[in-house]
mmCIF file of C-alpha atoms in Angstrom:
data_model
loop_
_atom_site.group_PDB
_atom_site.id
_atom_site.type_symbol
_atom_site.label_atom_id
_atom_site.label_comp_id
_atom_site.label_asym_id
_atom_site.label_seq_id
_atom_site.Cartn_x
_atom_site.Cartn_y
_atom_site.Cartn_z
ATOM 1 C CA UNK W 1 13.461 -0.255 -18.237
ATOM 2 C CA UNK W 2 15.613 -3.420 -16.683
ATOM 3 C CA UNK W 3 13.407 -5.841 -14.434
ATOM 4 C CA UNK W 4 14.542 -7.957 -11.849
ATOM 5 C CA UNK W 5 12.595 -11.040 -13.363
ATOM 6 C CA UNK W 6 15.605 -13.208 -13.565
ATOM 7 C CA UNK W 7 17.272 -11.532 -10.723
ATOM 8 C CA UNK W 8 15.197 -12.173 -8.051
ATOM 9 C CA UNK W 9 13.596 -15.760 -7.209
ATOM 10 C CA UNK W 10 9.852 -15.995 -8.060
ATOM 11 C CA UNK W 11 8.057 -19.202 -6.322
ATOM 12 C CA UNK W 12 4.395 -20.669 -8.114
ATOM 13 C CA UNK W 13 4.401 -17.276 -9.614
ATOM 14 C CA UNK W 14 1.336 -16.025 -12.157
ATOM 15 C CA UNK W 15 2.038 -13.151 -14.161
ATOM 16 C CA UNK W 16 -0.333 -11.869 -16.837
ATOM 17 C CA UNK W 17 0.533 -8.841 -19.093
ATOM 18 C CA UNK W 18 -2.659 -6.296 -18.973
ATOM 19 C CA UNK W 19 -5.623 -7.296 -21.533
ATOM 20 C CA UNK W 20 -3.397 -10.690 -22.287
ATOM 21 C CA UNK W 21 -6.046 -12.379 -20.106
ATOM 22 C CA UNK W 22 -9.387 -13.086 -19.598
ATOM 23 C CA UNK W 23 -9.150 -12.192 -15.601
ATOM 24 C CA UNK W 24 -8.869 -8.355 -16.810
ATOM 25 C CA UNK W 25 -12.539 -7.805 -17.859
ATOM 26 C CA UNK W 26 -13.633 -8.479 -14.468
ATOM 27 C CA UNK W 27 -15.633 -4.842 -14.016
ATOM 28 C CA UNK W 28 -14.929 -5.752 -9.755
ATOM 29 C CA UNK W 29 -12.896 -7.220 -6.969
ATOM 30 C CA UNK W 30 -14.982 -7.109 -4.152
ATOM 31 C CA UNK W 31 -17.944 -8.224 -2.280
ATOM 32 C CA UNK W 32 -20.521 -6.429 0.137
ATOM 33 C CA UNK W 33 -20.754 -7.990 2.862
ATOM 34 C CA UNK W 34 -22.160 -7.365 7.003
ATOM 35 C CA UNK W 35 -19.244 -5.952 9.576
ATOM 36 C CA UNK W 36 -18.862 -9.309 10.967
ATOM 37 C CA UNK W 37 -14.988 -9.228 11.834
ATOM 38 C CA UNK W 38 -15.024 -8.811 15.435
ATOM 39 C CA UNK W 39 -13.509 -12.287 16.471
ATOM 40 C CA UNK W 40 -10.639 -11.702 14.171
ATOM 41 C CA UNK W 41 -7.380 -11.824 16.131
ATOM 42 C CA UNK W 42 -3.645 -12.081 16.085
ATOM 43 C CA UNK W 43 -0.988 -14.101 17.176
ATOM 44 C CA UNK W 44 2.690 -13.743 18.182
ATOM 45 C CA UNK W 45 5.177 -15.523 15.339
ATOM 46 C CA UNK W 46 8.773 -15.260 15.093
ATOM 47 C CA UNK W 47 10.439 -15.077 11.687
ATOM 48 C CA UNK W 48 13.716 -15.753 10.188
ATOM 49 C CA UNK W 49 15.723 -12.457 8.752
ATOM 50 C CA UNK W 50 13.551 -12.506 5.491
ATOM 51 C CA UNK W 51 15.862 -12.619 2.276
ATOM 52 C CA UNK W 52 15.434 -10.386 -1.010
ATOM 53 C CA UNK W 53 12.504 -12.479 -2.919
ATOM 54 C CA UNK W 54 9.931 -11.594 -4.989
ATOM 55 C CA UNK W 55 6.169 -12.957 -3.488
ATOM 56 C CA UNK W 56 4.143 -15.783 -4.905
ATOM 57 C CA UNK W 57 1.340 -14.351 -6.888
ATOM 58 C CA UNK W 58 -1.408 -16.211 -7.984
ATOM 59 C CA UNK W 59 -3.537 -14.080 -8.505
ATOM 60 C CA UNK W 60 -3.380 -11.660 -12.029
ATOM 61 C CA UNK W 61 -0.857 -9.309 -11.821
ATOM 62 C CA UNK W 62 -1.510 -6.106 -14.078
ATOM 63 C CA UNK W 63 1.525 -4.529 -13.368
ATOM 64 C CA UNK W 64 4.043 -4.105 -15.657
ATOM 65 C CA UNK W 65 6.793 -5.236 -12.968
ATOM 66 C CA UNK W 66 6.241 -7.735 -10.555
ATOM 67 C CA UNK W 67 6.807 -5.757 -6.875
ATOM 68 C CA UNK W 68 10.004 -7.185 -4.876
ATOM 69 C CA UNK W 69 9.311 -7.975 -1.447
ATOM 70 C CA UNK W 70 11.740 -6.245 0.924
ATOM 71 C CA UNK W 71 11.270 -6.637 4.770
ATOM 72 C CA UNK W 72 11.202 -3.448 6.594
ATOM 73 C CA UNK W 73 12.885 -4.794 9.603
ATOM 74 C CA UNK W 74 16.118 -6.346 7.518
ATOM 75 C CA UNK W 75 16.426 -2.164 6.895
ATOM 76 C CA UNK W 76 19.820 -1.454 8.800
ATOM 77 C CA UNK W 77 18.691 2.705 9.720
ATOM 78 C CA UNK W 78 21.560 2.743 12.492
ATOM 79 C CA UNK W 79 23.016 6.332 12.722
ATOM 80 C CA UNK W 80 19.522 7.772 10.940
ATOM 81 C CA UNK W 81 16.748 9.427 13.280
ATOM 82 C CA UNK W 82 14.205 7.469 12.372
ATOM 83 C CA UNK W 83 13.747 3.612 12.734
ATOM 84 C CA UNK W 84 13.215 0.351 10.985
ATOM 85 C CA UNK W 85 9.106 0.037 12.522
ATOM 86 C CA UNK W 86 8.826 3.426 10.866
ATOM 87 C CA UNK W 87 9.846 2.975 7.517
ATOM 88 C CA UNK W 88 7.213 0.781 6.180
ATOM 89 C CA UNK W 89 6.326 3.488 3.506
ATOM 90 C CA UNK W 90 9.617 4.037 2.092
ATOM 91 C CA UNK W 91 10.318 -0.034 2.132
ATOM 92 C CA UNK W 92 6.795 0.248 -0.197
ATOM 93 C CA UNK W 93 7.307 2.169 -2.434
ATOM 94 C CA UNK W 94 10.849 0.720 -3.029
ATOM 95 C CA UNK W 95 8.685 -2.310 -4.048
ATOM 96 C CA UNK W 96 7.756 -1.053 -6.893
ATOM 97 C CA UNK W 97 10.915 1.096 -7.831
ATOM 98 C CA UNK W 98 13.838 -2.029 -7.188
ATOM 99 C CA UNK W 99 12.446 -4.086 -10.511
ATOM 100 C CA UNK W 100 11.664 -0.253 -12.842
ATOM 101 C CA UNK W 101 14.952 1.018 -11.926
ATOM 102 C CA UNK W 102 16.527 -2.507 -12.148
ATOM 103 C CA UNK W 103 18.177 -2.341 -8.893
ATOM 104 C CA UNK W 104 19.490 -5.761 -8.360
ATOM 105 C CA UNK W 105 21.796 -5.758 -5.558
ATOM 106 C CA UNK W 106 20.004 -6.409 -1.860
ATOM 107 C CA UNK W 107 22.708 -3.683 -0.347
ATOM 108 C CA UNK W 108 21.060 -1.018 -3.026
ATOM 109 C CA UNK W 109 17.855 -2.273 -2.324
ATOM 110 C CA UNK W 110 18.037 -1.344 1.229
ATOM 111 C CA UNK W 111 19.927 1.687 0.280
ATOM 112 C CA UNK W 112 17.112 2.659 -1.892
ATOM 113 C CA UNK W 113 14.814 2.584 0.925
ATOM 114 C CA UNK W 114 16.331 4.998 3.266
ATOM 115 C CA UNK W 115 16.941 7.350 0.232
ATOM 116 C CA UNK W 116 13.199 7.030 0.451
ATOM 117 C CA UNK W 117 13.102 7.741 3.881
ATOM 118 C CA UNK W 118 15.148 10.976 3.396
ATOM 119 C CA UNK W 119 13.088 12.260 0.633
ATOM 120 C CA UNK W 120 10.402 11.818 2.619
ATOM 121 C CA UNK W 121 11.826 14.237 5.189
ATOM 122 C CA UNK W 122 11.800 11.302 7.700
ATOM 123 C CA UNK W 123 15.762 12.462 9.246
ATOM 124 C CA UNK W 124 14.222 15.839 9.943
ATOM 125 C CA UNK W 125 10.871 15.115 11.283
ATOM 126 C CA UNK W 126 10.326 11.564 13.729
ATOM 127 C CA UNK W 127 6.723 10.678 14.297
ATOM 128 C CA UNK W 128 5.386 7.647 13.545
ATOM 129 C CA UNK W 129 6.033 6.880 9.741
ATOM 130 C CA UNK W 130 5.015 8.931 6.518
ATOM 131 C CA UNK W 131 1.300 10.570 5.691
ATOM 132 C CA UNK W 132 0.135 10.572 2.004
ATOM 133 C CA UNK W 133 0.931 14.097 1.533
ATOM 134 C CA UNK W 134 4.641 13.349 2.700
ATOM 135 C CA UNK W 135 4.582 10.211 0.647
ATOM 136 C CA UNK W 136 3.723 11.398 -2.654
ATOM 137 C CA UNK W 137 5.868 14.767 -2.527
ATOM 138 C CA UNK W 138 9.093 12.610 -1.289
ATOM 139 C CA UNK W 139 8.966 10.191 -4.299
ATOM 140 C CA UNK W 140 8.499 12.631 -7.002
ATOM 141 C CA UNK W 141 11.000 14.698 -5.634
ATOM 142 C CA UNK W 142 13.346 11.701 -5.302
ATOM 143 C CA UNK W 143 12.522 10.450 -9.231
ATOM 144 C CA UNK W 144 12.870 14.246 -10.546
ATOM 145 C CA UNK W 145 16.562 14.177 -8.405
ATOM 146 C CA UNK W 146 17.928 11.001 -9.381
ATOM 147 C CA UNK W 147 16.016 9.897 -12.274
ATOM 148 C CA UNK W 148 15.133 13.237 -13.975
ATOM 149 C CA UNK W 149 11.541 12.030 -14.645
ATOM 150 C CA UNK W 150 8.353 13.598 -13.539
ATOM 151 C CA UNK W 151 6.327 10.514 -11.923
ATOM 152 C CA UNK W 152 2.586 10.578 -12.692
ATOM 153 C CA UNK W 153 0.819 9.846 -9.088
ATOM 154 C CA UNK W 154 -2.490 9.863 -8.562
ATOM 155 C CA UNK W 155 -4.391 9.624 -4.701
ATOM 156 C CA UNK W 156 -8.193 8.343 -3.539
ATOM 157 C CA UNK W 157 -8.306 8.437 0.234
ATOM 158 C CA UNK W 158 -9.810 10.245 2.960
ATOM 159 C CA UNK W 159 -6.890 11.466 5.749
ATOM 160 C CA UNK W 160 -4.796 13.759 2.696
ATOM 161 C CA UNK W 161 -6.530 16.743 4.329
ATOM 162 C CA UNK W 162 -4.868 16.431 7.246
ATOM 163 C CA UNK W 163 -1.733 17.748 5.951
ATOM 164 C CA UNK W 164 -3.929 21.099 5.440
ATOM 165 C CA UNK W 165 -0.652 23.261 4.129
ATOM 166 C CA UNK W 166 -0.836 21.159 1.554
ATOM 167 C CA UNK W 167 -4.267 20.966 0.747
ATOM 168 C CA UNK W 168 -4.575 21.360 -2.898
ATOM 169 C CA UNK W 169 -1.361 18.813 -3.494
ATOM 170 C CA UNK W 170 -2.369 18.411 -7.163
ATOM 171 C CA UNK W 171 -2.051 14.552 -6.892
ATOM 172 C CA UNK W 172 -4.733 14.398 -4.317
ATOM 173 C CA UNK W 173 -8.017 13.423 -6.999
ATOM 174 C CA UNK W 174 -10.326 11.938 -4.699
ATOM 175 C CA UNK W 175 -10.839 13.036 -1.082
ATOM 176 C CA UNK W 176 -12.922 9.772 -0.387
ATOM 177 C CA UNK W 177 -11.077 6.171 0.301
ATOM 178 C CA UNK W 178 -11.062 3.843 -3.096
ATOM 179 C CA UNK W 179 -13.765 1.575 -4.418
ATOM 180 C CA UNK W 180 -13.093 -1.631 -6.554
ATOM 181 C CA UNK W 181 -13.400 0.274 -9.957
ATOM 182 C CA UNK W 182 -10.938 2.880 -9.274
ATOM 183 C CA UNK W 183 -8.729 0.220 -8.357
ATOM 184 C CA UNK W 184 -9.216 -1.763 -11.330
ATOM 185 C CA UNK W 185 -9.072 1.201 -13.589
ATOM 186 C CA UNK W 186 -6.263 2.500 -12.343
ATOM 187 C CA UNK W 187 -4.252 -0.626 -11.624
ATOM 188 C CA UNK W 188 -4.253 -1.397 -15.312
ATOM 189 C CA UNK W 189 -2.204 1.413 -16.411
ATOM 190 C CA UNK W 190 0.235 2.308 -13.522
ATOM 191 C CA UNK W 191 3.454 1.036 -13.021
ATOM 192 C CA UNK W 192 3.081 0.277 -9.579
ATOM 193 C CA UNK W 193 0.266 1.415 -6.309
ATOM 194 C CA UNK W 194 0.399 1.643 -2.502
ATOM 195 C CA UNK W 195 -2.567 1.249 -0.051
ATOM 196 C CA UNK W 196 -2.355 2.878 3.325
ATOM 197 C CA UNK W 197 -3.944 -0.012 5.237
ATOM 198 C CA UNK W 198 -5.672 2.022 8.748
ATOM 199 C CA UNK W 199 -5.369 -0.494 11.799
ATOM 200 C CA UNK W 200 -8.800 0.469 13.902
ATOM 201 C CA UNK W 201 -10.198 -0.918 16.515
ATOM 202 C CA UNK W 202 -14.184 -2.365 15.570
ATOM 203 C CA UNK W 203 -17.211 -2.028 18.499
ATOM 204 C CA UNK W 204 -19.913 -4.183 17.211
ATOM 205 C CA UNK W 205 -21.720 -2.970 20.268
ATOM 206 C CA UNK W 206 -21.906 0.903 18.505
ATOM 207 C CA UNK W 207 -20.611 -0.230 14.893
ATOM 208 C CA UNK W 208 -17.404 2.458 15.160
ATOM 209 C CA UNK W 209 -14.240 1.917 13.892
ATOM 210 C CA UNK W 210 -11.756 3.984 16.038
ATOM 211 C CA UNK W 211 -8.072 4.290 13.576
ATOM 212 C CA UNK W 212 -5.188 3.064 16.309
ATOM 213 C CA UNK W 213 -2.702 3.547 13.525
ATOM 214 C CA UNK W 214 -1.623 3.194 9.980
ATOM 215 C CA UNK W 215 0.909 1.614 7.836
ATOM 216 C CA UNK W 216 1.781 1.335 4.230
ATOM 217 C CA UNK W 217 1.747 -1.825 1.625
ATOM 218 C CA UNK W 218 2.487 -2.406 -2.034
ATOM 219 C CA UNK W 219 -0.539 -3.558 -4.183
ATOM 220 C CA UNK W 220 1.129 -6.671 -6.114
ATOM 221 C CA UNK W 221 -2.356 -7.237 -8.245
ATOM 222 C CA UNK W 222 -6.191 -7.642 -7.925
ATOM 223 C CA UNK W 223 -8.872 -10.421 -9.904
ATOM 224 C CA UNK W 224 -11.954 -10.619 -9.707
ATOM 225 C CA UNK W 225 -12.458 -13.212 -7.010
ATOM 226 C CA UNK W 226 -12.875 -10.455 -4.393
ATOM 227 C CA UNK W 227 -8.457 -10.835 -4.111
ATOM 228 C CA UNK W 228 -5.717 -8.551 -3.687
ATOM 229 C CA UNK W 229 -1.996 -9.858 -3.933
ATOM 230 C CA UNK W 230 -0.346 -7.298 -1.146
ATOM 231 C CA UNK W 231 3.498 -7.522 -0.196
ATOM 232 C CA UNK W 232 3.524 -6.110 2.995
ATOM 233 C CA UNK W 233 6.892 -4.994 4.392
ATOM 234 C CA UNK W 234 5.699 -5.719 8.276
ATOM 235 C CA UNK W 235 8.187 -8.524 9.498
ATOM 236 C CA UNK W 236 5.196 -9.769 11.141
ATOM 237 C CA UNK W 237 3.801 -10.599 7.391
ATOM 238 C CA UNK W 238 7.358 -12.037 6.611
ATOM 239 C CA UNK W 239 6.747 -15.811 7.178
ATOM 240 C CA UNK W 240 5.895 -18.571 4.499
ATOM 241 C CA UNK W 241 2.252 -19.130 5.802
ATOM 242 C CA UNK W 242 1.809 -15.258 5.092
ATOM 243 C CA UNK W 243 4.031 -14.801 1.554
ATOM 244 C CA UNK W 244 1.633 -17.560 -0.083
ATOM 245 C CA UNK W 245 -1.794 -15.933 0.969
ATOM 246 C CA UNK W 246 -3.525 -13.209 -1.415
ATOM 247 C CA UNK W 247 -6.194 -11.202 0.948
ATOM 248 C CA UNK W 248 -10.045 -11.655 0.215
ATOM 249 C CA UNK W 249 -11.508 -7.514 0.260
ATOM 250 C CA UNK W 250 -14.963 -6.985 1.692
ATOM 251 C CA UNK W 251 -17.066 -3.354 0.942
ATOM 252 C CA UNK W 252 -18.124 -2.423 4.569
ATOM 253 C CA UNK W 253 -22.471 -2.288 4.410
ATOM 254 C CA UNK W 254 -22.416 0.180 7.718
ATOM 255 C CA UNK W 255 -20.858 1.975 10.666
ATOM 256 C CA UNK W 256 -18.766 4.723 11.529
ATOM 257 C CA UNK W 257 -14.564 5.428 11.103
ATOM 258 C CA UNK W 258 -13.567 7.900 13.434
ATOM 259 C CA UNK W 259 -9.970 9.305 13.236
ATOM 260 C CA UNK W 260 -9.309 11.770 15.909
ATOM 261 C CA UNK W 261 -11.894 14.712 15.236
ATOM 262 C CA UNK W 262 -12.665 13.183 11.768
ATOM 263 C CA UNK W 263 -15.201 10.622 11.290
ATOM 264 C CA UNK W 264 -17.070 9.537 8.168
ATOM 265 C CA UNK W 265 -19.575 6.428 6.850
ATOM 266 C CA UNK W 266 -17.873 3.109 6.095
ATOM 267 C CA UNK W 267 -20.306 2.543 3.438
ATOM 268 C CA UNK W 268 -18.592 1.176 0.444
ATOM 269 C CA UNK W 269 -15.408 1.454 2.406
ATOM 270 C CA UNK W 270 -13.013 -1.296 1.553
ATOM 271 C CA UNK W 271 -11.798 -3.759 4.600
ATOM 272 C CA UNK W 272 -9.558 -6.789 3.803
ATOM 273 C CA UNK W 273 -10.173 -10.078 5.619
ATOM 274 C CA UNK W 274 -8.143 -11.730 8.497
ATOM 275 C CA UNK W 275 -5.727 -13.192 6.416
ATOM 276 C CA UNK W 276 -4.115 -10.064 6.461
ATOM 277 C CA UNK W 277 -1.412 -10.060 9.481
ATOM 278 C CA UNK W 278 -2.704 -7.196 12.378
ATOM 279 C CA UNK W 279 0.253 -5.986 14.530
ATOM 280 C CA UNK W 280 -0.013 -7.379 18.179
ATOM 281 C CA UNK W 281 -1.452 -4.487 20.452
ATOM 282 C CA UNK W 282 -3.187 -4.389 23.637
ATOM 283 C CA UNK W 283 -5.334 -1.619 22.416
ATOM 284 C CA UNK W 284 -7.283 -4.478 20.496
ATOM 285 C CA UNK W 285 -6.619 -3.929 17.068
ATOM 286 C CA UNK W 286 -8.941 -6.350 14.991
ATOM 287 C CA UNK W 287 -9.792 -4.752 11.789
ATOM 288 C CA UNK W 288 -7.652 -3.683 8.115
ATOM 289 C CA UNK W 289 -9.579 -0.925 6.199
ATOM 290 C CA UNK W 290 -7.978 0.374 3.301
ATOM 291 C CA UNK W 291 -7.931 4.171 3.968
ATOM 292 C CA UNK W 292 -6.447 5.341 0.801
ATOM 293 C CA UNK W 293 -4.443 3.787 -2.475
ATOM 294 C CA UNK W 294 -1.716 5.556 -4.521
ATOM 295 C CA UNK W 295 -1.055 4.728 -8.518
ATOM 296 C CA UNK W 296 2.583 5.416 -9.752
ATOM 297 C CA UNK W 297 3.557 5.737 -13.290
ATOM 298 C CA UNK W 298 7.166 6.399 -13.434
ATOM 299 C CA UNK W 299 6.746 9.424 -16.361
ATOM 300 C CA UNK W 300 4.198 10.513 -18.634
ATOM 301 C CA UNK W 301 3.115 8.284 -21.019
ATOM 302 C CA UNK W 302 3.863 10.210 -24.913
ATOM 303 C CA UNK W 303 1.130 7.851 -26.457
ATOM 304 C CA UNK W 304 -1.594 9.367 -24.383
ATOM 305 C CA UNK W 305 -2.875 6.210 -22.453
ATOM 306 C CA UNK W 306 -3.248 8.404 -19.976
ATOM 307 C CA UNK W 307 -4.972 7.695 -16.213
ATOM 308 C CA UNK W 308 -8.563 7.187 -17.179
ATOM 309 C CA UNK W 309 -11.404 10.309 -16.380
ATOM 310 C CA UNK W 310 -12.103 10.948 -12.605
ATOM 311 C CA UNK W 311 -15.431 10.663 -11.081
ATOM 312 C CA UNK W 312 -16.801 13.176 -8.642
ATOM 313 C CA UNK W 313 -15.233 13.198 -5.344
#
């Protein structure tokens, strides 16, 4: 496959093959640590039209591309029935696909990501973005279309159920949000992975966590410091103090996430720290849980390094 490694501009940059380092061995990335995040807050920045660029990373990257980091609000949708604030799942995923398919060009770049948008179905059905279910079917649909190759995906999260038609999607392995070995595990041999970040709303008074909304990110790479290396396609996230942070991930020790009718424990549930840019909302948004994490690999891999073997859900 082509990369975009001399195509695209790479500042302070780290990148480590998988196993070429000693980072890899690391058997975790996060910490446990108390639910103390209630003071963590937001503020309003402006930000320059954000160009084509691939993010610092300095932390390992086990990927076998480094992610591009497209904007979601440089995404010109005019004429489409969805818009730009919507598209933060397609603009994701195109993260990962830009340097795989070698797409090089910032105009097919952006066209790549409403392609996305349309395989997701998002022209024929205008909510508020795209679910996991939606998500996972659109790209390998769009990969078996254009690209005649049958994507391995795999899914750990706890919202897929939602989409109840669709309730034994065979990528769906895990009904329960990830933990740090999955990720690690996983990471390793994918080509690429997405986290759908939930944006809740934490009451120290009764420990809940009450899901506002939800948005999607690309996983650039993980150590293990406790660090994840996210390009986030939120303009909000598209200014130079942001680009050059990786986000610290804490494991939630108690409380309660409650998502409409659905609520379950945040034990072991995986919250990153408030370096990671909240959307401004009067509803008091204050807390980044990741609620679920796809792995890509673009096709089957003939030499059998297949994902590795699943634990219970």
């Amino acid at each position: 496959m082509n990369s975009l490694m001399n195509g695209l501009k790479v500042t302070n940059g780290l990148y480590i093959n998988p196993g070429s380092g000693p980072e890899n061995k690391s058997s975790g990335v996060v910490d446990c640590k108390s639910n103390n995040i209630t003071d963590s807050k937001t503020d309003k920045t402006t930000f320059p039209e954000t160009p084509i660029t691939q993010r610092s990373a300095t932390t390992t990257v086990n990927f076998s591309s480094l992610p591009a980091n497209l904007c979601q609000n440089d995404i010109n949708t005019d004429g489409k029935n969805f818009h730009f604030n919507h598209i933060c799942g397609p603009a994701a995923v195109a993260n990962t696909l830009v340097p795989l398919l070698g797409i090089i060009k910032p105009e097919d770049q952006h066209a790549l990501v409403i392609s996305l948008a349309e395989a997701f179905g998002m022209n024929d059905k205008i909510e508020y973005g795209t679910g996991a279910i939606e998500l996972m079917a659109g790209v390998r649909a769009f990969m078996e279309k254009h690209h005649q190759q049958t994507p391995v995906i795999r899914y750990y999260g706890w919202r897929a159920e939602y989409a109840s038609d669709k309730s034994s999607f065979d990528h769906i392995q895990s009904r329960q949000p990830p933990n740090q070995q999955q990720i690690i595990d996983n990471i390793r041999i994918s080509d690429g992975a997405w986290l759908n970040i939930g944006f809740y709303v934490y009451d120290e008074s009764t420990g809940e966590y009450t899901r506002i909304s939800g948005h999607w990110v690309t996983l650039a790479g993980c150590n293990g410091n406790g660090e994840m290396a996210i390009h986030d396609p939120a303009g909000r996230a598209h200014t130079a103090a942001c680009q050059e942070k990786n986000h610290s991930v804490v494991s939630l020790d108690e409380g309660l996430l409650i998502d409409r009718s659905r609520r379950r424990s945040t034990k072991n549930v995986l919250c990153l720290d408030r370096s990671f840019k909240l959307p401004i909302d009067q509803r008091g948004i204050n807390t980044a849980i990741i609620d679920g994490a796809i792995f890509f690999r673009s096709k089957d891999n003939p030499t059998g390094n297949d994902f590795p073997s699943l634990p219970p859900s």
